[in-house]
């Protein structure tokens, strides 16, 4: 769905529930909030799914695999080499790292090794251990606000990070025409999340406005809109 179609859906439900006219400026603010919330919910579900798989408590036959979503947002995937800051002894954290997929270290032989991300509590335990202390073969990373600390500290290069970048803000561009707003494609920014999330985005925007929707209402609206489009093309 285009941002125009999503805006029209929100206007339709707002008018139906007598919630007043939804201005483009209001819609744009709510649209960004809804998109981010849907993204975070999907990613949180993936984190829990992967955690359950690692602990052996997940059964693929009975649990929906939420990781399919990752293939739908491949356009957001970024793989970057991180620079090292000698004044802080930290690798520079990329400001747009919305969801870190993996950090890995490539040594002089060219062999990549996954870097485990650990908590501050766990790193203290690891550093004190004689058996499982970090090494170049088993490095770990601690995420900090101003950078990424990698152990052992002898690693000062060869660190890459794979992540899903922050989403661009959706913008309904328009030209004012009296009391109405005419959609302007050239000044609009579409939702970056895939079509499979658009119903969820509409529902969230409507909830922000104070409208509770059921799936049947969205389905009926979609059918009604398709029929109108069909009539227009005849």
JSON list of C-alpha atoms in Angstrom, two decimals, residues 8-232:
[
{"chain": "A", "resi": 8, "resn": "UNK", "atom": "CA", "xyz": [-7.12, 7.36, 3.20]},
{"chain": "A", "resi": 9, "resn": "UNK", "atom": "CA", "xyz": [-7.82, 4.26, 5.30]},
{"chain": "A", "resi": 10, "resn": "UNK", "atom": "CA", "xyz": [-7.11, 6.16, 8.51]},
{"chain": "A", "resi": 11, "resn": "UNK", "atom": "CA", "xyz": [-9.31, 9.07, 7.35]},
{"chain": "A", "resi": 12, "resn": "UNK", "atom": "CA", "xyz": [-12.11, 6.64, 6.51]},
{"chain": "A", "resi": 13, "resn": "UNK", "atom": "CA", "xyz": [-12.13, 5.05, 9.94]},
{"chain": "A", "resi": 14, "resn": "UNK", "atom": "CA", "xyz": [-11.73, 8.40, 11.72]},
{"chain": "A", "resi": 15, "resn": "UNK", "atom": "CA", "xyz": [-14.73, 9.78, 9.81]},
{"chain": "A", "resi": 16, "resn": "UNK", "atom": "CA", "xyz": [-16.74, 6.61, 10.47]},
{"chain": "A", "resi": 17, "resn": "UNK", "atom": "CA", "xyz": [-16.11, 6.90, 14.22]},
{"chain": "A", "resi": 18, "resn": "UNK", "atom": "CA", "xyz": [-16.66, 10.69, 14.14]},
{"chain": "A", "resi": 19, "resn": "UNK", "atom": "CA", "xyz": [-13.17, 11.34, 15.50]},
{"chain": "A", "resi": 20, "resn": "UNK", "atom": "CA", "xyz": [-12.68, 14.42, 13.35]},
{"chain": "A", "resi": 21, "resn": "UNK", "atom": "CA", "xyz": [-10.50, 15.14, 10.35]},
{"chain": "A", "resi": 22, "resn": "UNK", "atom": "CA", "xyz": [-6.96, 13.75, 10.48]},
{"chain": "A", "resi": 23, "resn": "UNK", "atom": "CA", "xyz": [-4.54, 16.40, 9.23]},
{"chain": "A", "resi": 24, "resn": "UNK", "atom": "CA", "xyz": [-1.51, 15.27, 7.20]},
{"chain": "A", "resi": 25, "resn": "UNK", "atom": "CA", "xyz": [0.84, 16.74, 9.83]},
{"chain": "A", "resi": 26, "resn": "UNK", "atom": "CA", "xyz": [-0.87, 14.67, 12.54]},
{"chain": "A", "resi": 27, "resn": "UNK", "atom": "CA", "xyz": [-0.86, 11.58, 10.35]},
{"chain": "A", "resi": 28, "resn": "UNK", "atom": "CA", "xyz": [2.87, 11.91, 9.58]},
{"chain": "A", "resi": 29, "resn": "UNK", "atom": "CA", "xyz": [3.72, 12.05, 13.29]},
{"chain": "A", "resi": 30, "resn": "UNK", "atom": "CA", "xyz": [1.54, 9.04, 14.10]},
{"chain": "A", "resi": 31, "resn": "UNK", "atom": "CA", "xyz": [2.75, 7.12, 11.04]},
{"chain": "A", "resi": 32, "resn": "UNK", "atom": "CA", "xyz": [6.39, 7.25, 12.13]},
{"chain": "A", "resi": 33, "resn": "UNK", "atom": "CA", "xyz": [5.46, 6.20, 15.66]},
{"chain": "A", "resi": 34, "resn": "UNK", "atom": "CA", "xyz": [3.33, 3.31, 14.38]},
{"chain": "A", "resi": 35, "resn": "UNK", "atom": "CA", "xyz": [5.99, 2.11, 11.93]},
{"chain": "A", "resi": 36, "resn": "UNK", "atom": "CA", "xyz": [8.67, 2.09, 14.64]},
{"chain": "A", "resi": 37, "resn": "UNK", "atom": "CA", "xyz": [6.39, 0.27, 17.09]},
{"chain": "A", "resi": 38, "resn": "UNK", "atom": "CA", "xyz": [5.52, -2.43, 14.54]},
{"chain": "A", "resi": 39, "resn": "UNK", "atom": "CA", "xyz": [9.21, -2.85, 13.67]},
{"chain": "A", "resi": 40, "resn": "UNK", "atom": "CA", "xyz": [10.23, -3.19, 17.32]},
{"chain": "A", "resi": 41, "resn": "UNK", "atom": "CA", "xyz": [7.45, -5.69, 18.00]},
{"chain": "A", "resi": 42, "resn": "UNK", "atom": "CA", "xyz": [8.49, -7.87, 15.06]},
{"chain": "A", "resi": 43, "resn": "UNK", "atom": "CA", "xyz": [12.16, -7.72, 16.07]},
{"chain": "A", "resi": 44, "resn": "UNK", "atom": "CA", "xyz": [11.33, -8.51, 19.69]},
{"chain": "A", "resi": 45, "resn": "UNK", "atom": "CA", "xyz": [9.38, -11.56, 18.55]},
{"chain": "A", "resi": 46, "resn": "UNK", "atom": "CA", "xyz": [12.41, -12.67, 16.51]},
{"chain": "A", "resi": 47, "resn": "UNK", "atom": "CA", "xyz": [14.73, -12.23, 19.52]},
{"chain": "A", "resi": 48, "resn": "UNK", "atom": "CA", "xyz": [12.47, -14.39, 21.67]},
{"chain": "A", "resi": 49, "resn": "UNK", "atom": "CA", "xyz": [12.15, -17.00, 18.93]},
{"chain": "A", "resi": 50, "resn": "UNK", "atom": "CA", "xyz": [15.91, -17.26, 18.45]},
{"chain": "A", "resi": 51, "resn": "UNK", "atom": "CA", "xyz": [16.46, -17.39, 22.22]},
{"chain": "A", "resi": 52, "resn": "UNK", "atom": "CA", "xyz": [13.96, -20.24, 22.48]},
{"chain": "A", "resi": 53, "resn": "UNK", "atom": "CA", "xyz": [15.75, -22.09, 19.67]},
{"chain": "A", "resi": 54, "resn": "UNK", "atom": "CA", "xyz": [19.11, -21.76, 21.43]},
{"chain": "A", "resi": 55, "resn": "UNK", "atom": "CA", "xyz": [17.68, -23.16, 24.65]},
{"chain": "A", "resi": 56, "resn": "UNK", "atom": "CA", "xyz": [15.83, -25.94, 22.87]},
{"chain": "A", "resi": 57, "resn": "UNK", "atom": "CA", "xyz": [12.40, -24.78, 24.04]},
{"chain": "A", "resi": 58, "resn": "UNK", "atom": "CA", "xyz": [11.09, -23.90, 20.58]},
{"chain": "A", "resi": 59, "resn": "UNK", "atom": "CA", "xyz": [9.34, -26.33, 18.23]},
{"chain": "A", "resi": 60, "resn": "UNK", "atom": "CA", "xyz": [9.17, -25.17, 14.63]},
{"chain": "A", "resi": 61, "resn": "UNK", "atom": "CA", "xyz": [6.29, -27.54, 13.88]},
{"chain": "A", "resi": 62, "resn": "UNK", "atom": "CA", "xyz": [4.03, -25.77, 16.37]},
{"chain": "A", "resi": 63, "resn": "UNK", "atom": "CA", "xyz": [5.42, -22.21, 16.45]},
{"chain": "A", "resi": 64, "resn": "UNK", "atom": "CA", "xyz": [5.21, -19.68, 13.63]},
{"chain": "A", "resi": 65, "resn": "UNK", "atom": "CA", "xyz": [8.66, -18.68, 12.43]},
{"chain": "A", "resi": 66, "resn": "UNK", "atom": "CA", "xyz": [8.84, -14.87, 12.73]},
{"chain": "A", "resi": 67, "resn": "UNK", "atom": "CA", "xyz": [12.31, -14.75, 11.11]},
{"chain": "A", "resi": 68, "resn": "UNK", "atom": "CA", "xyz": [10.64, -14.74, 7.67]},
{"chain": "A", "resi": 69, "resn": "UNK", "atom": "CA", "xyz": [10.18, -11.03, 8.33]},
{"chain": "A", "resi": 70, "resn": "UNK", "atom": "CA", "xyz": [13.94, -10.52, 7.97]},
{"chain": "A", "resi": 71, "resn": "UNK", "atom": "CA", "xyz": [13.85, -11.50, 4.31]},
{"chain": "A", "resi": 72, "resn": "UNK", "atom": "CA", "xyz": [11.14, -8.88, 3.76]},
{"chain": "A", "resi": 73, "resn": "UNK", "atom": "CA", "xyz": [13.31, -6.09, 5.18]},
{"chain": "A", "resi": 74, "resn": "UNK", "atom": "CA", "xyz": [16.56, -7.04, 3.43]},
{"chain": "A", "resi": 75, "resn": "UNK", "atom": "CA", "xyz": [16.66, -3.48, 2.05]},
{"chain": "A", "resi": 76, "resn": "UNK", "atom": "CA", "xyz": [17.35, -2.28, 5.61]},
{"chain": "A", "resi": 77, "resn": "UNK", "atom": "CA", "xyz": [20.29, -4.64, 6.16]},
{"chain": "A", "resi": 78, "resn": "UNK", "atom": "CA", "xyz": [23.73, -3.03, 6.44]},
{"chain": "A", "resi": 79, "resn": "UNK", "atom": "CA", "xyz": [27.16, -4.61, 6.90]},
{"chain": "A", "resi": 80, "resn": "UNK", "atom": "CA", "xyz": [29.85, -2.12, 7.98]},
{"chain": "A", "resi": 81, "resn": "UNK", "atom": "CA", "xyz": [33.47, -2.23, 9.14]},
{"chain": "A", "resi": 82, "resn": "UNK", "atom": "CA", "xyz": [33.85, -0.34, 12.42]},
{"chain": "A", "resi": 83, "resn": "UNK", "atom": "CA", "xyz": [36.59, 2.19, 13.02]},
{"chain": "A", "resi": 84, "resn": "UNK", "atom": "CA", "xyz": [38.67, 2.10, 16.20]},
{"chain": "A", "resi": 85, "resn": "UNK", "atom": "CA", "xyz": [39.01, 5.14, 18.46]},
{"chain": "A", "resi": 86, "resn": "UNK", "atom": "CA", "xyz": [42.46, 5.10, 20.10]},
{"chain": "A", "resi": 87, "resn": "UNK", "atom": "CA", "xyz": [41.49, 7.78, 22.62]},
{"chain": "A", "resi": 88, "resn": "UNK", "atom": "CA", "xyz": [38.65, 5.71, 24.08]},
{"chain": "A", "resi": 89, "resn": "UNK", "atom": "CA", "xyz": [39.85, 2.22, 23.08]},
{"chain": "A", "resi": 90, "resn": "UNK", "atom": "CA", "xyz": [36.39, 1.60, 21.67]},
{"chain": "A", "resi": 91, "resn": "UNK", "atom": "CA", "xyz": [35.10, 0.72, 18.23]},
{"chain": "A", "resi": 92, "resn": "UNK", "atom": "CA", "xyz": [32.89, 3.45, 16.86]},
{"chain": "A", "resi": 93, "resn": "UNK", "atom": "CA", "xyz": [29.25, 2.53, 17.20]},
{"chain": "A", "resi": 94, "resn": "UNK", "atom": "CA", "xyz": [27.26, 3.41, 14.10]},
{"chain": "A", "resi": 95, "resn": "UNK", "atom": "CA", "xyz": [24.54, 5.85, 15.11]},
{"chain": "A", "resi": 96, "resn": "UNK", "atom": "CA", "xyz": [21.86, 4.17, 13.02]},
{"chain": "A", "resi": 97, "resn": "UNK", "atom": "CA", "xyz": [22.30, 0.65, 14.36]},
{"chain": "A", "resi": 98, "resn": "UNK", "atom": "CA", "xyz": [18.65, 0.00, 15.09]},
{"chain": "A", "resi": 99, "resn": "UNK", "atom": "CA", "xyz": [18.87, -3.78, 15.47]},
{"chain": "A", "resi": 100, "resn": "UNK", "atom": "CA", "xyz": [22.24, -5.50, 15.65]},
{"chain": "A", "resi": 101, "resn": "UNK", "atom": "CA", "xyz": [22.21, -8.84, 13.86]},
{"chain": "A", "resi": 102, "resn": "UNK", "atom": "CA", "xyz": [25.84, -9.85, 14.38]},
{"chain": "A", "resi": 103, "resn": "UNK", "atom": "CA", "xyz": [29.34, -8.61, 15.20]},
{"chain": "A", "resi": 104, "resn": "UNK", "atom": "CA", "xyz": [32.28, -10.55, 13.87]},
{"chain": "A", "resi": 105, "resn": "UNK", "atom": "CA", "xyz": [36.07, -10.32, 13.85]},
{"chain": "A", "resi": 106, "resn": "UNK", "atom": "CA", "xyz": [38.29, -11.12, 10.88]},
{"chain": "A", "resi": 107, "resn": "UNK", "atom": "CA", "xyz": [41.88, -11.91, 11.87]},
{"chain": "A", "resi": 108, "resn": "UNK", "atom": "CA", "xyz": [45.01, -11.62, 9.73]},
{"chain": "A", "resi": 109, "resn": "UNK", "atom": "CA", "xyz": [44.36, -15.00, 8.12]},
{"chain": "A", "resi": 110, "resn": "UNK", "atom": "CA", "xyz": [41.04, -13.72, 6.82]},
{"chain": "A", "resi": 111, "resn": "UNK", "atom": "CA", "xyz": [38.94, -16.09, 8.90]},
{"chain": "A", "resi": 112, "resn": "UNK", "atom": "CA", "xyz": [35.78, -14.44, 10.32]},
{"chain": "A", "resi": 113, "resn": "UNK", "atom": "CA", "xyz": [34.84, -15.25, 13.92]},
{"chain": "A", "resi": 114, "resn": "UNK", "atom": "CA", "xyz": [31.53, -14.36, 15.53]},
{"chain": "A", "resi": 115, "resn": "UNK", "atom": "CA", "xyz": [31.85, -11.95, 18.45]},
{"chain": "A", "resi": 116, "resn": "UNK", "atom": "CA", "xyz": [29.43, -12.71, 21.26]},
{"chain": "A", "resi": 117, "resn": "UNK", "atom": "CA", "xyz": [27.64, -9.68, 22.70]},
{"chain": "A", "resi": 118, "resn": "UNK", "atom": "CA", "xyz": [27.67, -9.87, 26.50]},
{"chain": "A", "resi": 119, "resn": "UNK", "atom": "CA", "xyz": [26.29, -7.81, 29.37]},
{"chain": "A", "resi": 120, "resn": "UNK", "atom": "CA", "xyz": [28.40, -5.77, 31.80]},
{"chain": "A", "resi": 121, "resn": "UNK", "atom": "CA", "xyz": [27.64, -8.31, 34.52]},
{"chain": "A", "resi": 122, "resn": "UNK", "atom": "CA", "xyz": [28.84, -11.24, 32.38]},
{"chain": "A", "resi": 123, "resn": "UNK", "atom": "CA", "xyz": [31.98, -9.55, 31.10]},
{"chain": "A", "resi": 124, "resn": "UNK", "atom": "CA", "xyz": [33.32, -9.19, 34.63]},
{"chain": "A", "resi": 125, "resn": "UNK", "atom": "CA", "xyz": [32.84, -12.91, 35.17]},
{"chain": "A", "resi": 126, "resn": "UNK", "atom": "CA", "xyz": [34.52, -13.75, 31.86]},
{"chain": "A", "resi": 127, "resn": "UNK", "atom": "CA", "xyz": [37.54, -11.56, 32.50]},
{"chain": "A", "resi": 128, "resn": "UNK", "atom": "CA", "xyz": [38.12, -13.17, 35.90]},
{"chain": "A", "resi": 129, "resn": "UNK", "atom": "CA", "xyz": [37.85, -16.70, 34.52]},
{"chain": "A", "resi": 130, "resn": "UNK", "atom": "CA", "xyz": [40.89, -18.81, 33.64]},
{"chain": "A", "resi": 131, "resn": "UNK", "atom": "CA", "xyz": [38.81, -21.21, 31.54]},
{"chain": "A", "resi": 132, "resn": "UNK", "atom": "CA", "xyz": [36.50, -19.05, 29.45]},
{"chain": "A", "resi": 133, "resn": "UNK", "atom": "CA", "xyz": [38.32, -15.71, 29.26]},
{"chain": "A", "resi": 134, "resn": "UNK", "atom": "CA", "xyz": [37.92, -13.89, 25.90]},
{"chain": "A", "resi": 135, "resn": "UNK", "atom": "CA", "xyz": [40.56, -14.63, 23.26]},
{"chain": "A", "resi": 136, "resn": "UNK", "atom": "CA", "xyz": [41.14, -13.84, 19.59]},
{"chain": "A", "resi": 137, "resn": "UNK", "atom": "CA", "xyz": [39.47, -17.16, 18.80]},
{"chain": "A", "resi": 138, "resn": "UNK", "atom": "CA", "xyz": [36.51, -16.44, 21.10]},
{"chain": "A", "resi": 139, "resn": "UNK", "atom": "CA", "xyz": [36.15, -12.64, 21.33]},
{"chain": "A", "resi": 140, "resn": "UNK", "atom": "CA", "xyz": [33.27, -10.88, 23.06]},
{"chain": "A", "resi": 141, "resn": "UNK", "atom": "CA", "xyz": [31.83, -7.38, 22.83]},
{"chain": "A", "resi": 142, "resn": "UNK", "atom": "CA", "xyz": [30.25, -5.02, 25.33]},
{"chain": "A", "resi": 143, "resn": "UNK", "atom": "CA", "xyz": [27.86, -2.41, 23.92]},
{"chain": "A", "resi": 144, "resn": "UNK", "atom": "CA", "xyz": [28.32, 1.04, 25.41]},
{"chain": "A", "resi": 145, "resn": "UNK", "atom": "CA", "xyz": [26.62, 4.34, 24.72]},
{"chain": "A", "resi": 146, "resn": "UNK", "atom": "CA", "xyz": [29.77, 5.85, 23.19]},
{"chain": "A", "resi": 147, "resn": "UNK", "atom": "CA", "xyz": [31.08, 2.77, 21.40]},
{"chain": "A", "resi": 148, "resn": "UNK", "atom": "CA", "xyz": [31.73, -0.97, 21.44]},
{"chain": "A", "resi": 149, "resn": "UNK", "atom": "CA", "xyz": [34.41, -2.49, 23.67]},
{"chain": "A", "resi": 150, "resn": "UNK", "atom": "CA", "xyz": [35.91, -5.70, 22.33]},
{"chain": "A", "resi": 151, "resn": "UNK", "atom": "CA", "xyz": [37.79, -8.26, 24.42]},
{"chain": "A", "resi": 152, "resn": "UNK", "atom": "CA", "xyz": [40.58, -9.17, 24.31]},
{"chain": "A", "resi": 153, "resn": "UNK", "atom": "CA", "xyz": [41.62, -5.53, 24.02]},
{"chain": "A", "resi": 154, "resn": "UNK", "atom": "CA", "xyz": [44.47, -6.53, 21.70]},
{"chain": "A", "resi": 155, "resn": "UNK", "atom": "CA", "xyz": [41.85, -6.51, 18.91]},
{"chain": "A", "resi": 156, "resn": "UNK", "atom": "CA", "xyz": [41.92, -3.02, 17.42]},
{"chain": "A", "resi": 157, "resn": "UNK", "atom": "CA", "xyz": [40.81, -3.72, 13.84]},
{"chain": "A", "resi": 158, "resn": "UNK", "atom": "CA", "xyz": [38.91, -6.22, 11.73]},
{"chain": "A", "resi": 159, "resn": "UNK", "atom": "CA", "xyz": [35.56, -5.72, 13.49]},
{"chain": "A", "resi": 160, "resn": "UNK", "atom": "CA", "xyz": [32.41, -5.66, 11.35]},
{"chain": "A", "resi": 161, "resn": "UNK", "atom": "CA", "xyz": [28.82, -5.24, 12.37]},
{"chain": "A", "resi": 162, "resn": "UNK", "atom": "CA", "xyz": [25.68, -6.39, 10.58]},
{"chain": "A", "resi": 163, "resn": "UNK", "atom": "CA", "xyz": [22.51, -4.53, 11.52]},
{"chain": "A", "resi": 164, "resn": "UNK", "atom": "CA", "xyz": [19.15, -3.31, 10.36]},
{"chain": "A", "resi": 165, "resn": "UNK", "atom": "CA", "xyz": [19.24, 0.44, 10.04]},
{"chain": "A", "resi": 166, "resn": "UNK", "atom": "CA", "xyz": [16.74, 2.93, 11.43]},
{"chain": "A", "resi": 167, "resn": "UNK", "atom": "CA", "xyz": [13.68, 3.37, 9.24]},
{"chain": "A", "resi": 168, "resn": "UNK", "atom": "CA", "xyz": [13.15, 6.54, 7.23]},
{"chain": "A", "resi": 169, "resn": "UNK", "atom": "CA", "xyz": [10.22, 8.63, 8.43]},
{"chain": "A", "resi": 170, "resn": "UNK", "atom": "CA", "xyz": [7.12, 8.13, 6.24]},
{"chain": "A", "resi": 171, "resn": "UNK", "atom": "CA", "xyz": [5.79, 11.42, 4.89]},
{"chain": "A", "resi": 172, "resn": "UNK", "atom": "CA", "xyz": [2.42, 12.09, 3.30]},
{"chain": "A", "resi": 173, "resn": "UNK", "atom": "CA", "xyz": [3.30, 14.90, 0.90]},
{"chain": "A", "resi": 174, "resn": "UNK", "atom": "CA", "xyz": [0.46, 17.14, -0.19]},
{"chain": "A", "resi": 175, "resn": "UNK", "atom": "CA", "xyz": [-0.66, 20.34, -1.84]},
{"chain": "A", "resi": 176, "resn": "UNK", "atom": "CA", "xyz": [-3.28, 22.38, 0.00]},
{"chain": "A", "resi": 177, "resn": "UNK", "atom": "CA", "xyz": [-6.42, 22.95, -2.05]},
{"chain": "A", "resi": 178, "resn": "UNK", "atom": "CA", "xyz": [-8.86, 25.06, -0.09]},
{"chain": "A", "resi": 179, "resn": "UNK", "atom": "CA", "xyz": [-9.84, 23.03, 2.94]},
{"chain": "A", "resi": 180, "resn": "UNK", "atom": "CA", "xyz": [-8.62, 19.81, 1.34]},
{"chain": "A", "resi": 181, "resn": "UNK", "atom": "CA", "xyz": [-5.18, 18.21, 0.90]},
{"chain": "A", "resi": 182, "resn": "UNK", "atom": "CA", "xyz": [-4.20, 16.67, -2.43]},
{"chain": "A", "resi": 183, "resn": "UNK", "atom": "CA", "xyz": [-1.64, 13.87, -2.34]},
{"chain": "A", "resi": 184, "resn": "UNK", "atom": "CA", "xyz": [1.73, 14.76, -3.87]},
{"chain": "A", "resi": 185, "resn": "UNK", "atom": "CA", "xyz": [3.79, 11.70, -4.76]},
{"chain": "A", "resi": 186, "resn": "UNK", "atom": "CA", "xyz": [6.96, 13.68, -5.49]},
{"chain": "A", "resi": 187, "resn": "UNK", "atom": "CA", "xyz": [7.20, 15.08, -1.94]},
{"chain": "A", "resi": 188, "resn": "UNK", "atom": "CA", "xyz": [6.08, 11.89, -0.19]},
{"chain": "A", "resi": 189, "resn": "UNK", "atom": "CA", "xyz": [8.18, 9.20, 1.49]},
{"chain": "A", "resi": 190, "resn": "UNK", "atom": "CA", "xyz": [6.66, 5.73, 1.49]},
{"chain": "A", "resi": 191, "resn": "UNK", "atom": "CA", "xyz": [6.66, 3.33, 4.43]},
{"chain": "A", "resi": 192, "resn": "UNK", "atom": "CA", "xyz": [9.81, 1.22, 4.37]},
{"chain": "A", "resi": 193, "resn": "UNK", "atom": "CA", "xyz": [8.20, -1.69, 6.15]},
{"chain": "A", "resi": 194, "resn": "UNK", "atom": "CA", "xyz": [6.72, -4.34, 3.81]},
{"chain": "A", "resi": 195, "resn": "UNK", "atom": "CA", "xyz": [3.10, -4.76, 2.80]},
{"chain": "A", "resi": 196, "resn": "UNK", "atom": "CA", "xyz": [2.63, -7.51, 5.39]},
{"chain": "A", "resi": 197, "resn": "UNK", "atom": "CA", "xyz": [2.86, -4.88, 8.17]},
{"chain": "A", "resi": 198, "resn": "UNK", "atom": "CA", "xyz": [0.57, -2.23, 6.71]},
{"chain": "A", "resi": 199, "resn": "UNK", "atom": "CA", "xyz": [-2.63, -3.48, 8.36]},
{"chain": "A", "resi": 200, "resn": "UNK", "atom": "CA", "xyz": [-0.84, -3.42, 11.71]},
{"chain": "A", "resi": 201, "resn": "UNK", "atom": "CA", "xyz": [0.33, 0.14, 11.01]},
{"chain": "A", "resi": 202, "resn": "UNK", "atom": "CA", "xyz": [-3.22, 1.26, 10.19]},
{"chain": "A", "resi": 203, "resn": "UNK", "atom": "CA", "xyz": [-4.54, -0.36, 13.36]},
{"chain": "A", "resi": 204, "resn": "UNK", "atom": "CA", "xyz": [-1.89, 1.34, 15.51]},
{"chain": "A", "resi": 205, "resn": "UNK", "atom": "CA", "xyz": [-2.49, 4.78, 13.99]},
{"chain": "A", "resi": 206, "resn": "UNK", "atom": "CA", "xyz": [-6.21, 4.37, 14.57]},
{"chain": "A", "resi": 207, "resn": "UNK", "atom": "CA", "xyz": [-5.57, 3.30, 18.16]},
{"chain": "A", "resi": 208, "resn": "UNK", "atom": "CA", "xyz": [-3.53, 6.47, 18.71]},
{"chain": "A", "resi": 209, "resn": "UNK", "atom": "CA", "xyz": [-6.53, 8.45, 17.49]},
{"chain": "A", "resi": 210, "resn": "UNK", "atom": "CA", "xyz": [-8.83, 6.44, 19.74]},
{"chain": "A", "resi": 211, "resn": "UNK", "atom": "CA", "xyz": [-10.34, 4.02, 17.24]},
{"chain": "A", "resi": 212, "resn": "UNK", "atom": "CA", "xyz": [-10.49, 0.29, 17.95]},
{"chain": "A", "resi": 213, "resn": "UNK", "atom": "CA", "xyz": [-10.50, -1.78, 14.75]},
{"chain": "A", "resi": 214, "resn": "UNK", "atom": "CA", "xyz": [-11.27, -5.41, 14.08]},
{"chain": "A", "resi": 215, "resn": "UNK", "atom": "CA", "xyz": [-9.72, -7.37, 11.23]},
{"chain": "A", "resi": 216, "resn": "UNK", "atom": "CA", "xyz": [-13.14, -7.67, 9.59]},
{"chain": "A", "resi": 217, "resn": "UNK", "atom": "CA", "xyz": [-13.39, -3.89, 9.33]},
{"chain": "A", "resi": 218, "resn": "UNK", "atom": "CA", "xyz": [-10.04, -3.67, 7.57]},
{"chain": "A", "resi": 219, "resn": "UNK", "atom": "CA", "xyz": [-11.01, -6.49, 5.23]},
{"chain": "A", "resi": 220, "resn": "UNK", "atom": "CA", "xyz": [-14.34, -4.85, 4.36]},
{"chain": "A", "resi": 221, "resn": "UNK", "atom": "CA", "xyz": [-12.59, -1.53, 3.74]},
{"chain": "A", "resi": 222, "resn": "UNK", "atom": "CA", "xyz": [-10.04, -3.21, 1.46]},
{"chain": "A", "resi": 223, "resn": "UNK", "atom": "CA", "xyz": [-12.78, -4.95, -0.54]},
{"chain": "A", "resi": 224, "resn": "UNK", "atom": "CA", "xyz": [-14.76, -1.72, -0.81]},
{"chain": "A", "resi": 225, "resn": "UNK", "atom": "CA", "xyz": [-11.68, 0.17, -2.03]},
{"chain": "A", "resi": 226, "resn": "UNK", "atom": "CA", "xyz": [-10.81, -2.53, -4.57]},
{"chain": "A", "resi": 227, "resn": "UNK", "atom": "CA", "xyz": [-14.35, -2.45, -5.93]},
{"chain": "A", "resi": 228, "resn": "UNK", "atom": "CA", "xyz": [-14.20, 1.33, -6.31]},
{"chain": "A", "resi": 229, "resn": "UNK", "atom": "CA", "xyz": [-10.88, 1.08, -8.13]},
{"chain": "A", "resi": 230, "resn": "UNK", "atom": "CA", "xyz": [-12.31, -1.60, -10.41]},
{"chain": "A", "resi": 231, "resn": "UNK", "atom": "CA", "xyz": [-15.32, 0.56, -11.30]},
{"chain": "A", "resi": 232, "resn": "UNK", "atom": "CA", "xyz": [-13.00, 3.48, -12.10]}
]
